[in-house]
Short mmCIF file of C-alpha atoms in Angstrom, two decimals:
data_model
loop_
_atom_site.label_atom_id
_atom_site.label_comp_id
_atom_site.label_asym_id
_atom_site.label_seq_id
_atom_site.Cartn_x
_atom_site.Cartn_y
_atom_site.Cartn_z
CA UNK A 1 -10.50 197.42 -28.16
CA UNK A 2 -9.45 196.48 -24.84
CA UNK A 3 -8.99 199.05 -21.84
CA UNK A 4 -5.98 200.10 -21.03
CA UNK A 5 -4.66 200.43 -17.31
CA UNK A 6 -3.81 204.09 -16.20
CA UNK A 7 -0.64 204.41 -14.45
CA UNK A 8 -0.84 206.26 -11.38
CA UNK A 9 -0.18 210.15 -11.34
CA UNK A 10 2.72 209.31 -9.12
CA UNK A 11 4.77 207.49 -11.38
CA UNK A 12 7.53 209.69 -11.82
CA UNK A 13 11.14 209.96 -12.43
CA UNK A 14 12.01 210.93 -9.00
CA UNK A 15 14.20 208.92 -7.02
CA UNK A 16 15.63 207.10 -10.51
CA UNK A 17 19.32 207.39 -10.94
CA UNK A 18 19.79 208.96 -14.86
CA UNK A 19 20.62 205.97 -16.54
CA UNK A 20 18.07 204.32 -15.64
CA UNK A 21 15.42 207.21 -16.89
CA UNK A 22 15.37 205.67 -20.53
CA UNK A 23 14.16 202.02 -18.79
CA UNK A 24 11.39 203.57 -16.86
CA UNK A 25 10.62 205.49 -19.90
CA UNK A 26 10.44 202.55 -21.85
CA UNK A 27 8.27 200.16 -19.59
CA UNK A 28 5.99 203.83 -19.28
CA UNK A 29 5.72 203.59 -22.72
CA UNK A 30 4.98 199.57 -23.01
CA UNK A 31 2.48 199.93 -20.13
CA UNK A 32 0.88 202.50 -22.17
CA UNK A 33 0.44 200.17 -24.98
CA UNK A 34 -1.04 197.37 -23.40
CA UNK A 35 2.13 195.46 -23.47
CA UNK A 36 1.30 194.89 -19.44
CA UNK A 37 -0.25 196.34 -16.47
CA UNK A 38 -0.42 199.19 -14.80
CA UNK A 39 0.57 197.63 -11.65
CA UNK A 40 3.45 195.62 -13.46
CA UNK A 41 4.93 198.68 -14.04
CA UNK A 42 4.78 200.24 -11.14
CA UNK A 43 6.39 196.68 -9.42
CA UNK A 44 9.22 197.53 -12.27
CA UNK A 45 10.20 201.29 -11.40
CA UNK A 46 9.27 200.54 -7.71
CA UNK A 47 12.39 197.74 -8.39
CA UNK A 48 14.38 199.94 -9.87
CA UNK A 49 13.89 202.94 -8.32
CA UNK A 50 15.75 200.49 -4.90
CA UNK A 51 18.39 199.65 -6.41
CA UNK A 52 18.92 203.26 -7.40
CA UNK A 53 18.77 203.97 -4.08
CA UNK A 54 20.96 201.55 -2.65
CA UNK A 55 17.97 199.21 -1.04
CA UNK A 56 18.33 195.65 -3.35
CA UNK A 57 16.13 194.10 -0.50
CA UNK A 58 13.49 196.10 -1.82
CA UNK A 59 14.25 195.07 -5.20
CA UNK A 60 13.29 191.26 -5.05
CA UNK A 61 9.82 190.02 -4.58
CA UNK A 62 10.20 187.35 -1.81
CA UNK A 63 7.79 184.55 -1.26
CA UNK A 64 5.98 183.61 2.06
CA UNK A 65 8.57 181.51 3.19
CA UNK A 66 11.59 184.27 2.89
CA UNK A 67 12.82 182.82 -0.31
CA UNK A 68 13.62 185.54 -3.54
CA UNK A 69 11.13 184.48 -6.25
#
C-alpha cells in the first residue's frame, strides 16, 4: 500500500471565506486518500484562501518569465 502524504498541522480553515469551507474540505479529504499530494493541497487552499482574501496575485502560479501558468 503506498504512503500517504501528511498534510501539515497548519492546514486549517482560517482565513477561508464560508463557502469555500466545503472545497477545502473536499481536496482535505482527496489528499487524504491519495488522490494527490500533500503539497498539492496545500498550493490549492493556499489559492483559495487569496482569493478569499482579496489577493488574486497570490492565486496564480506564475512562471519565470512573469507569465500566469
Amino acid at each position: 500500500m503506498a504512503q500517504v502524504d501528511q498534510l501539515s498541522a497548519t492546514t486549517t480553515l482560517m482565513g477561508i471565506a464560508e463557502p469555500h469551507q466545503s472545497t477545502v474540505a473536499s481536496i482535505l479529504g482527496a489528499a487524504g486518500l491519495g488522490v494527490f499530494s500533500a503539497a498539492e493541497a496545500e498550493l490549492m487552499i493556499d489559492r483559495i484562501r487569496a482569493l478569499a482574501t482579496g489577493d488574486a496575485a497570490d492565486a496564480l502560479p506564475v512562471s519565470p518569465n512573469g507569465t500566469a501558468t
